[in-house]
Tab-separated table of C-alpha atoms in Angstrom:
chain	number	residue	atom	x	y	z
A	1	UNK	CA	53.679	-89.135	-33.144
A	2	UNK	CA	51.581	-89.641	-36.270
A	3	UNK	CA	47.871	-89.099	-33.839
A	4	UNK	CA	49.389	-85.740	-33.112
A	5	UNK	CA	51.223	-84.847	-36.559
A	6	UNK	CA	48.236	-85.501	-38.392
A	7	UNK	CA	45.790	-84.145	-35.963
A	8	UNK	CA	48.110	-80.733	-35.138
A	9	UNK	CA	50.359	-80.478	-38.572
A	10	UNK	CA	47.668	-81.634	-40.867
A	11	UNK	CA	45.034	-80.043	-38.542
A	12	UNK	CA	42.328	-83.184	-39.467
A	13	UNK	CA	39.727	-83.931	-37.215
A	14	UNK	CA	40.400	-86.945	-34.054
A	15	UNK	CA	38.760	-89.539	-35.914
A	16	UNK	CA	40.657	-89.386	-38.824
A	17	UNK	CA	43.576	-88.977	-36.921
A	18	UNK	CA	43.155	-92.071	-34.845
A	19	UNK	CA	42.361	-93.779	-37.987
A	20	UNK	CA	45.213	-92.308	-39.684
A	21	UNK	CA	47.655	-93.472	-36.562
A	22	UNK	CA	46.224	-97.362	-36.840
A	23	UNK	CA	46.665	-97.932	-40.308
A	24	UNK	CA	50.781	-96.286	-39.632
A	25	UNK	CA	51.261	-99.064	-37.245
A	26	UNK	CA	49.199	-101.278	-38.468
A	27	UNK	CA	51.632	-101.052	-42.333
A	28	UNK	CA	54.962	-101.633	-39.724
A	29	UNK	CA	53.309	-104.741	-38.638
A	30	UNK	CA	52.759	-105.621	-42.044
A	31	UNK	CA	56.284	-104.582	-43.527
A	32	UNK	CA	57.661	-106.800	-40.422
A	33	UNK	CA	55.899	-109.738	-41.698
A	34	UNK	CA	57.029	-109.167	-45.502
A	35	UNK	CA	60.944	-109.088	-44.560
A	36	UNK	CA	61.142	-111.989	-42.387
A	37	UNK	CA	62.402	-114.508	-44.427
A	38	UNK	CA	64.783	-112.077	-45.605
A	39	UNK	CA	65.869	-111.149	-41.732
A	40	UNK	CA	66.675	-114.923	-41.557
A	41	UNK	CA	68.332	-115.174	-44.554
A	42	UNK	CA	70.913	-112.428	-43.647
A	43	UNK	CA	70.820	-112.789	-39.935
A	44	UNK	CA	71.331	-116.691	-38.852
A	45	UNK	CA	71.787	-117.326	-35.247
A	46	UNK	CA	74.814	-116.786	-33.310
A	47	UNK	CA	76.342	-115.356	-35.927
A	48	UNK	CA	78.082	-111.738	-36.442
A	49	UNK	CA	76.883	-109.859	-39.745
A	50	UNK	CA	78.232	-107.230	-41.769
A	51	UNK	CA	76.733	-103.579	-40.651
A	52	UNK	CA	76.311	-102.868	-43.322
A	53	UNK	CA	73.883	-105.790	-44.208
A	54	UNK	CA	72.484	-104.747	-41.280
A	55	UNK	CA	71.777	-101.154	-42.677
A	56	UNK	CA	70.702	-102.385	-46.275
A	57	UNK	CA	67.781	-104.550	-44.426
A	58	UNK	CA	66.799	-101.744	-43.143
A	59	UNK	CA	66.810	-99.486	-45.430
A	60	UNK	CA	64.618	-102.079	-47.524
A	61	UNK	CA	62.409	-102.400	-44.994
A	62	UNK	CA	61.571	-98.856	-44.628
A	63	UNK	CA	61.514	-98.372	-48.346
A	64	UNK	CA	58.819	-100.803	-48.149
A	65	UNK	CA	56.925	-99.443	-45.640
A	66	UNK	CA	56.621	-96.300	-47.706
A	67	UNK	CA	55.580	-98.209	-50.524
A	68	UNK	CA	52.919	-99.559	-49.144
A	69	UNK	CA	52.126	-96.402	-46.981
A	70	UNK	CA	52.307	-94.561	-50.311
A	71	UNK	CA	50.081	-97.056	-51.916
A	72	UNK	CA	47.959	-96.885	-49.226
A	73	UNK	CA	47.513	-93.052	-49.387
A	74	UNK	CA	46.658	-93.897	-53.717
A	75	UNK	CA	43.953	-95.932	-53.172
A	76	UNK	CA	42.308	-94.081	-50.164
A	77	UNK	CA	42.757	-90.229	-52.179
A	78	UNK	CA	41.448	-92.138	-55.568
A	79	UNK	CA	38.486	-94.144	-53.791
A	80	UNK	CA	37.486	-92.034	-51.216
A	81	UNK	CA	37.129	-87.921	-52.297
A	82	UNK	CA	37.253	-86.788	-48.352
A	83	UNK	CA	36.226	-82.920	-49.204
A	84	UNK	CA	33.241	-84.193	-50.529
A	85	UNK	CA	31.944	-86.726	-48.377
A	86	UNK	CA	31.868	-85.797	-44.674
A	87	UNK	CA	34.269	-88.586	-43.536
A	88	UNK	CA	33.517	-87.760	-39.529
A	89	UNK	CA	30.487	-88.868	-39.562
A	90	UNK	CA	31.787	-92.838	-40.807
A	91	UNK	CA	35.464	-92.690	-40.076
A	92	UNK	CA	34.867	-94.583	-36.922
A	93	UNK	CA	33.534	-97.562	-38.474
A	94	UNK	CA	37.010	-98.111	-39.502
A	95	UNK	CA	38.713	-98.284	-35.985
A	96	UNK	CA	37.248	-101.810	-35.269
A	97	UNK	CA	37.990	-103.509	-38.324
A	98	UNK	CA	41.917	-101.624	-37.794
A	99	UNK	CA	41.999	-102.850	-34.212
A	100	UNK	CA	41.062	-106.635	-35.155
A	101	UNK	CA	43.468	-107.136	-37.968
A	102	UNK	CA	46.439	-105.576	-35.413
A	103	UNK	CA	45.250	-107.971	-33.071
A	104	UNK	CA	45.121	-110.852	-35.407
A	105	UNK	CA	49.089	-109.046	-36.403
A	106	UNK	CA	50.087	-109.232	-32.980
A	107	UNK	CA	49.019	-112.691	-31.972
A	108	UNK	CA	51.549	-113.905	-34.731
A	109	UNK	CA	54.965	-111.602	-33.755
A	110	UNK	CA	57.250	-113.424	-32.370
A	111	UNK	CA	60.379	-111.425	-30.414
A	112	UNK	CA	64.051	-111.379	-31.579
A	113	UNK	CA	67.366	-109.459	-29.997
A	114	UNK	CA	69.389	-107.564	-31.766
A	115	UNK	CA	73.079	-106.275	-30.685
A	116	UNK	CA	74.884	-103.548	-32.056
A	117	UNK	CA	78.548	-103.447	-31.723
A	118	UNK	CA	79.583	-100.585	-34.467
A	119	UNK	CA	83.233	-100.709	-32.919
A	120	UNK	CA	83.377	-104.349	-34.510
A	121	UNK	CA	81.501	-103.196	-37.563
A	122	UNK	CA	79.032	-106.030	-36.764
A	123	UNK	CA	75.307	-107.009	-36.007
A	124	UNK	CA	74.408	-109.801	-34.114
A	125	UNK	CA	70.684	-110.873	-34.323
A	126	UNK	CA	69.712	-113.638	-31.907
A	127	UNK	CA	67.077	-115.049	-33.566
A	128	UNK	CA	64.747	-117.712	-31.701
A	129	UNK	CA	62.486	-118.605	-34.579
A	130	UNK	CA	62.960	-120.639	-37.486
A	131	UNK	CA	62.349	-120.165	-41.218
A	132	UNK	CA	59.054	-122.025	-41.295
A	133	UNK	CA	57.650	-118.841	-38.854
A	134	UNK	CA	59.292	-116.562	-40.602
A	135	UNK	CA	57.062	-117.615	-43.776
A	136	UNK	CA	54.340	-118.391	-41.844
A	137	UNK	CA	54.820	-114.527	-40.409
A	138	UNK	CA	55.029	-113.351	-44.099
A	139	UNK	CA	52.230	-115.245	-45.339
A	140	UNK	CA	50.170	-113.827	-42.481
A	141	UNK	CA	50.823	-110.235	-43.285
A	142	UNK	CA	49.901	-110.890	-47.154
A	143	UNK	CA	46.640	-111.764	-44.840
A	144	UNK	CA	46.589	-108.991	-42.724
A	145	UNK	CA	47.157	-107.108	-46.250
A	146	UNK	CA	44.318	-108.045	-47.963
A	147	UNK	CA	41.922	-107.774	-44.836
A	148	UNK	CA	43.126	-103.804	-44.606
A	149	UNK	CA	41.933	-103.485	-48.289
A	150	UNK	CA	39.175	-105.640	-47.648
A	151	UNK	CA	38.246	-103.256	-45.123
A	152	UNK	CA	38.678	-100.085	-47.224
A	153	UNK	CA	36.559	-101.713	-50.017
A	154	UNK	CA	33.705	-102.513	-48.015
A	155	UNK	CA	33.862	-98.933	-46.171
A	156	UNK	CA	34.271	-97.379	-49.566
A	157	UNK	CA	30.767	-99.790	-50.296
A	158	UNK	CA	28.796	-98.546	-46.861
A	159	UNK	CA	29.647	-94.558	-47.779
A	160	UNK	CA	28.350	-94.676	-51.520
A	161	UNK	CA	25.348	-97.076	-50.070
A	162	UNK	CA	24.758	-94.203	-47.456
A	163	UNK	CA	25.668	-91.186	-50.067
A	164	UNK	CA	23.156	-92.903	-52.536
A	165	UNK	CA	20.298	-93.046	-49.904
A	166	UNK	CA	20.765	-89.843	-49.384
A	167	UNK	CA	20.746	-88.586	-53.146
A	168	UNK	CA	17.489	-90.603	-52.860
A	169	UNK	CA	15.624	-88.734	-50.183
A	170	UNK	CA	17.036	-85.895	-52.029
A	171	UNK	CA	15.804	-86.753	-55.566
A	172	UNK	CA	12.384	-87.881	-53.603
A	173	UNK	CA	12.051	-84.408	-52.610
A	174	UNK	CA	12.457	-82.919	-55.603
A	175	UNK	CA	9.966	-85.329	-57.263
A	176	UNK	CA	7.519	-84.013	-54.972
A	177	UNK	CA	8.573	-80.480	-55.343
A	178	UNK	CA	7.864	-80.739	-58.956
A	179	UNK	CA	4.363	-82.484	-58.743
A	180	UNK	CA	3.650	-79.783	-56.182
A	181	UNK	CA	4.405	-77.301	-58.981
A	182	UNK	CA	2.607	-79.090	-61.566
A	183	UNK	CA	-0.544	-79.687	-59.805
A	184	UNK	CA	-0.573	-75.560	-58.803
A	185	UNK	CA	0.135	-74.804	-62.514
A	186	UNK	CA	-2.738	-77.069	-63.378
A	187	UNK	CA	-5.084	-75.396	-60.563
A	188	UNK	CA	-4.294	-71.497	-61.531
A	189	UNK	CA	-4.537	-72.671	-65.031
A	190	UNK	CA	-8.019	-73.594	-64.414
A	191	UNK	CA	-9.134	-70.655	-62.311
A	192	UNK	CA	-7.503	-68.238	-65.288
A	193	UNK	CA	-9.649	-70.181	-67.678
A	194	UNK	CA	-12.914	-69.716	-65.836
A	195	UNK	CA	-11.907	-66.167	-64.847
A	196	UNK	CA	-11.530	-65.170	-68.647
A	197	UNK	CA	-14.990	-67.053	-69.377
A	198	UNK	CA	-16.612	-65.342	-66.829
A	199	UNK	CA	-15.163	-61.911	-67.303
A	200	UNK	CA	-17.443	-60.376	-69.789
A	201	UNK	CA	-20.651	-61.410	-67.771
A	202	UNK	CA	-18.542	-59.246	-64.517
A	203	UNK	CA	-17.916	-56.392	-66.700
A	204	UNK	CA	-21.940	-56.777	-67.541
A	205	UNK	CA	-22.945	-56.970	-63.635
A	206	UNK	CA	-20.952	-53.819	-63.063
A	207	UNK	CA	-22.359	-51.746	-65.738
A	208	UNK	CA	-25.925	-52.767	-64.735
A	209	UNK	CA	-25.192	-51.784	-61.083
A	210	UNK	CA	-23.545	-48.050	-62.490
A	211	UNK	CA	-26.628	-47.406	-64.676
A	212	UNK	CA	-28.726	-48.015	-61.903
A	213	UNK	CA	-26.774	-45.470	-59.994
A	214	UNK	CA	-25.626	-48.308	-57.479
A	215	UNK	CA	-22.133	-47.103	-57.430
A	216	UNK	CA	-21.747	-48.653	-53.706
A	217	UNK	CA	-22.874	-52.008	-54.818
A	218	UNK	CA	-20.175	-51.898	-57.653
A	219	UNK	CA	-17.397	-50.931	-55.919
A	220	UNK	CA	-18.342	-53.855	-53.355
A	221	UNK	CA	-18.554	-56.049	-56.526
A	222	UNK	CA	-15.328	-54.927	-58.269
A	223	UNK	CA	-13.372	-55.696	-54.471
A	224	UNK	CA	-14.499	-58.861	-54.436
A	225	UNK	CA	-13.483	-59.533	-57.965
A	226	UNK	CA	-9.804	-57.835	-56.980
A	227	UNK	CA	-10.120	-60.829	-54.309
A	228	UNK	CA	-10.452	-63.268	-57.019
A	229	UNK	CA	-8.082	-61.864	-59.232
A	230	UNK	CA	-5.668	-61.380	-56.087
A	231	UNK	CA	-5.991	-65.027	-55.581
A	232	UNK	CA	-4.618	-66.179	-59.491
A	233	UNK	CA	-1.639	-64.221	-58.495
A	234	UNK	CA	1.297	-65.817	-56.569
A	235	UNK	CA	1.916	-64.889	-52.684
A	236	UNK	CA	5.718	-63.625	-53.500
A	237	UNK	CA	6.941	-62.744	-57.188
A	238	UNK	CA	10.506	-64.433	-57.279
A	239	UNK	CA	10.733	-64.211	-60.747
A	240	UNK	CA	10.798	-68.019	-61.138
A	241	UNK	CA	8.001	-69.513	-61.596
A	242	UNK	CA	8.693	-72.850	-59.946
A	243	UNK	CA	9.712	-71.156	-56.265
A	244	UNK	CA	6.621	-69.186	-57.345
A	245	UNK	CA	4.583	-72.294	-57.177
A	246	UNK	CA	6.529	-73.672	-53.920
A	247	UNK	CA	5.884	-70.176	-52.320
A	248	UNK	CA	1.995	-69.784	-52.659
A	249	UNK	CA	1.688	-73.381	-51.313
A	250	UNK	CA	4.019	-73.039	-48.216
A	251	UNK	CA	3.256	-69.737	-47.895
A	252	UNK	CA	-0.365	-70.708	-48.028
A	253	UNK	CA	0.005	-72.515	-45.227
A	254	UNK	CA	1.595	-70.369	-43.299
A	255	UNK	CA	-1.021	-67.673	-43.721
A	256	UNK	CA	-3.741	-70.244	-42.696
A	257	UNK	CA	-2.003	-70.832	-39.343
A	258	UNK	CA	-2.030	-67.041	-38.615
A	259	UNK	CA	1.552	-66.161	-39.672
A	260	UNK	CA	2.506	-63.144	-40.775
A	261	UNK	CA	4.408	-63.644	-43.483
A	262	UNK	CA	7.034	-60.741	-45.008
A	263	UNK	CA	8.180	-62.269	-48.153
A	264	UNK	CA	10.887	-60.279	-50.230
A	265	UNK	CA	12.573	-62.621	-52.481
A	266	UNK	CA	14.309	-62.400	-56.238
A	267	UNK	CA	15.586	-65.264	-57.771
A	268	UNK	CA	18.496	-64.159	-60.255
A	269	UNK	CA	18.364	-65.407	-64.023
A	270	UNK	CA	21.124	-67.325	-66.226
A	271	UNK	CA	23.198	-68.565	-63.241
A	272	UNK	CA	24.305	-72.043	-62.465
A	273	UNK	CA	21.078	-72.678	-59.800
A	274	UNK	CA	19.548	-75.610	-60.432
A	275	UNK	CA	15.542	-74.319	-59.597
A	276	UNK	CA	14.948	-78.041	-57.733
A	277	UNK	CA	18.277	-77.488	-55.617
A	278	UNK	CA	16.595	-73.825	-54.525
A	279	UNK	CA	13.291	-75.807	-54.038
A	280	UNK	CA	15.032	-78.047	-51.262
A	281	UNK	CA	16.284	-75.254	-49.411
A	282	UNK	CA	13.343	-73.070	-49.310
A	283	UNK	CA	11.191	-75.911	-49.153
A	284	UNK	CA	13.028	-77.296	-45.707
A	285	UNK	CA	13.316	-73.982	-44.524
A	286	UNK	CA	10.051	-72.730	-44.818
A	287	UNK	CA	8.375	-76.043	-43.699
A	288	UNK	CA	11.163	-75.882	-40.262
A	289	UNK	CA	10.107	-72.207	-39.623
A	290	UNK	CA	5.957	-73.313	-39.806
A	291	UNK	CA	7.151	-76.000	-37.656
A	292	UNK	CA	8.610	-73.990	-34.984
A	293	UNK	CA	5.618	-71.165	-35.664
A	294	UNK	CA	3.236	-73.375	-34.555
A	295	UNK	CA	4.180	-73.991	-31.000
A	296	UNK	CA	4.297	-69.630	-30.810
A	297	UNK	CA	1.490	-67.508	-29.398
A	298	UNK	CA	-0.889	-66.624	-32.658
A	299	UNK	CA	-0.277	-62.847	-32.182
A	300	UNK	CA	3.635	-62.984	-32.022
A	301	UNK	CA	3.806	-65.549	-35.083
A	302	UNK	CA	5.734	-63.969	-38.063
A	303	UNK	CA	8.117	-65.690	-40.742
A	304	UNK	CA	10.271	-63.260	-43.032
A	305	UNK	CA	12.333	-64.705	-46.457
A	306	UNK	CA	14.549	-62.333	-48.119
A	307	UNK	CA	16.874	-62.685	-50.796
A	308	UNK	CA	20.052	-60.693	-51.614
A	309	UNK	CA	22.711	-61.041	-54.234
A	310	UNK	CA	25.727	-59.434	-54.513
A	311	UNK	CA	28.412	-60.230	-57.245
A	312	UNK	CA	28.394	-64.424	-57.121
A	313	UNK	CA	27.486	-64.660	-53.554
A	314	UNK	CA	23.674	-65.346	-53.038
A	315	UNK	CA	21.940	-64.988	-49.851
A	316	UNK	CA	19.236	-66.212	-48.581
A	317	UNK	CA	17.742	-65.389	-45.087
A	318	UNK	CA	14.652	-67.090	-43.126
A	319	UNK	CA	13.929	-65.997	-40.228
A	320	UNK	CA	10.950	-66.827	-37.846
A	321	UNK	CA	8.867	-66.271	-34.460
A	322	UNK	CA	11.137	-68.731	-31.524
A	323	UNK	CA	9.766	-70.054	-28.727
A	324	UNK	CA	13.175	-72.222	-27.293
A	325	UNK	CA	10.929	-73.888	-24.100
A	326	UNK	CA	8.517	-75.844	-26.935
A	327	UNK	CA	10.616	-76.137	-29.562
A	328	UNK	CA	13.870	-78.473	-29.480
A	329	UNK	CA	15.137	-77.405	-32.616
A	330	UNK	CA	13.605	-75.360	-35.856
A	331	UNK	CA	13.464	-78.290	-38.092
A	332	UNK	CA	14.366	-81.498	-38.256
A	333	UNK	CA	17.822	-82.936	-38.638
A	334	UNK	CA	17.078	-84.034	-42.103
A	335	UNK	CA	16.066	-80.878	-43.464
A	336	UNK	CA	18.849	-79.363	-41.933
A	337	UNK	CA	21.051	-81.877	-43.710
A	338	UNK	CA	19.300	-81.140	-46.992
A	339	UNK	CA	20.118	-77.595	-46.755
A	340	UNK	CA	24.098	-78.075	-45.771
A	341	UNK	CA	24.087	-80.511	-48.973
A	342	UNK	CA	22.859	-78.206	-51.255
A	343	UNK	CA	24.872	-75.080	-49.624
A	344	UNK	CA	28.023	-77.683	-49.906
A	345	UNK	CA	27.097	-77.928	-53.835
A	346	UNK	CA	27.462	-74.371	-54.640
A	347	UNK	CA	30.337	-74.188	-52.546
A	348	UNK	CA	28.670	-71.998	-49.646
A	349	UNK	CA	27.534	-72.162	-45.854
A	350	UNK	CA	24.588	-71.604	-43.424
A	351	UNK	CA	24.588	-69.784	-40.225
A	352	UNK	CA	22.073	-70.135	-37.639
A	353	UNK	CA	20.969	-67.637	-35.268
A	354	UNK	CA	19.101	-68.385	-32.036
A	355	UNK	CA	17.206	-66.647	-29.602
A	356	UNK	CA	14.601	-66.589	-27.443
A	357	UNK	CA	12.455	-65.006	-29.661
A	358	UNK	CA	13.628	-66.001	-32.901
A	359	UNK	CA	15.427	-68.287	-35.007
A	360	UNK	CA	17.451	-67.294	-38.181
A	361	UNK	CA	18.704	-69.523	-41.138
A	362	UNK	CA	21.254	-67.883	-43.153
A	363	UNK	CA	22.357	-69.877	-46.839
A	364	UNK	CA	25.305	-68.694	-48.776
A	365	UNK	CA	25.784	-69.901	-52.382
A	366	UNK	CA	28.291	-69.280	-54.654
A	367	UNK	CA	26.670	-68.795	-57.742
A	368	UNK	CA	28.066	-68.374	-61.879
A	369	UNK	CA	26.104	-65.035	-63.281
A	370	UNK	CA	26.425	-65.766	-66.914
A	371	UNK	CA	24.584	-61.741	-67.706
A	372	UNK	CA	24.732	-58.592	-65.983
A	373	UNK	CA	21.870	-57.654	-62.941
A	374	UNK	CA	18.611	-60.006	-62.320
């Protein structure tokens, strides 16, 4: 009853609801343990008891059963925040643990009969055991107790060990992502710098070559200087200068491996984007789409980014030349992952889109405009 009320009321997933079932039964096992002694202190053998007794026990017993179903529930919602942390994925390290400690439960019950005469007014509880294993049962379930929150603890422990890992390969990435964008500031900086220095003997090459009435040669010359000057410019104005920087060096790359690359993005000012959060996703992204370019025919290789924002939904769309028979997947699992983190952040989603000629990433993020436009 509580597999399918949690799993069909509720509507949680079938770990959690098996999970959610064991630790039910598993608190009745306990609860039985805890009232022992006081089952054989109102029920001796052979010997007819008030009903009503009867109905106070267990009413006492179920009150405790809540209690510690209740306190349960407290410590699981305070330790454990389930809408953040995908619980599916580590939920089933939980069953064995469940499963031992109802063993270890079960190898301890001992049976009893009860009869109910309500014409009489009275119980009768045959009991076979005596009050030595009726502490020893009670003593066991303060075991069984403390093994269940054991168990919590340490599966509270292996989640923030396995959340923190992933913060790390997260932070990593966003380390490099910066040095990336340092060491491209530091390169342009120096091209701009010997641009500017060499500018005015340019501007004296071309007037030489007009005097001399060798307009062809100084057209030829200014082109190639609209090459250089092409080249201090970034690959796709996003109006951020970091994913300006990550751009011209994926991008870069992309165009070196004979992609055609369509890039129409516009990253909106004064909102609640983090620029090393949008780094990650275009990052992963763009490197999973050169991935999956690679393995394409040269002439049918094409990647295309586009931005769109519309009141405090942002949306960002990749989408690249597919070839399903060489490629298993566009991208690996952890970029993938990186992307769903960041998406989960801001409150959004992605969508994927497969064919067999293309493969589509789309990122929704819920973004705070704090001014008008971008």
């Amino acid at each position: 009853m509580t597999f399918l009320f949690v799993k069909y009321i509720i509507k949680q997933s079938t770990v959690l609801s098996t999970v959610s079932t064991l630790l039910v039964y598993l608190i009745e096992q306990l609860v039985y343990g805890f009232t022992a002694p006081l089952n054989y202190l109102i029920f001796t053998s052979d010997i007819n008891t008030d009903i009503y007794k009867f109905d106070i026990n267990m009413a006492l017993s179920s009150l405790i059963t809540i209690i510690i179903a209740g306190f349960v529930y407290w410590y699981s919602s305070k330790k454990f925040n389930i809408k953040v942390m995908n619980f599916d994925k580590y939920l089933a390290i939980l069953i064995i643990p469940l499963l031992l400690i109802i063993l270890f439960m079960q190898s301890f019950k001992h049976s009893s009969n009860i009869n109910i005469d309500t014409s009489l007014g009275t119980v009768k509880l045959l009991l076979n055991t005596s009050i030595t294993e009726e502490i020893q049962a009670f003593l066991f379930s303060i075991i069984g107790t403390i093994c269940v929150f054991f168990s919590l603890f340490t599966f509270k422990k292996l989640i923030q060990s396995l959340e923190d890992d992933k913060e790390r390969a997260i932070m990593n990435q966003q380390i490099h992502a910066q040095k990336n964008y340092i060491e491209e500031a530091k390169s342009r900086l120096s091209q701009t710098i010997s641009f500017r220095h060499d500018f005015n003997n340019h501007l004296a090459i071309v007037n030489g070559l007009l005097k001399k009435g060798q307009i062809l040669k100084a057209q030829d010359y200014l082109n190639k200087l609209e090459k250089v000057t092409s080249d201090l410019s970034f690959s796709c104005n996003t109006r951020n200068v970091v994913i300006d920087a990550l751009f011209n060096n994926k991008l870069s790359i992309a165009k070196q491996l004979g992609i055609e690359v369509d890039c129409e993005v516009i990253i909106p000012k004064s909102t609640n984007m983090n620029d090393f959060d949008l780094c990650i996703v275009f990052a992963n992204a763009i490197d999973n789409a050169i991935k999956a370019c690679r393995v394409v025919d040269k002439q049918s290789r094409y990647l295309k980014i586009s931005t769109k924002l519309e009141g405090g939904f942002f949306m960002i769309e990749i989408k690249n030349s597919y070839n399903p028979i060489n490629n298993y997947t566009s991208g690996s699992c952890i970029g993938l992952s990186n992307i769903k983190e960041i998406a989960k952040k801001y409150q959004g989603a992605i969508s994927i889109d497969k064919t067999s000629d293309y493969f589509q990433i789309n990122i929704l993020l819920v973004i705070s405009l704090h001014c008008a436009g971008i």
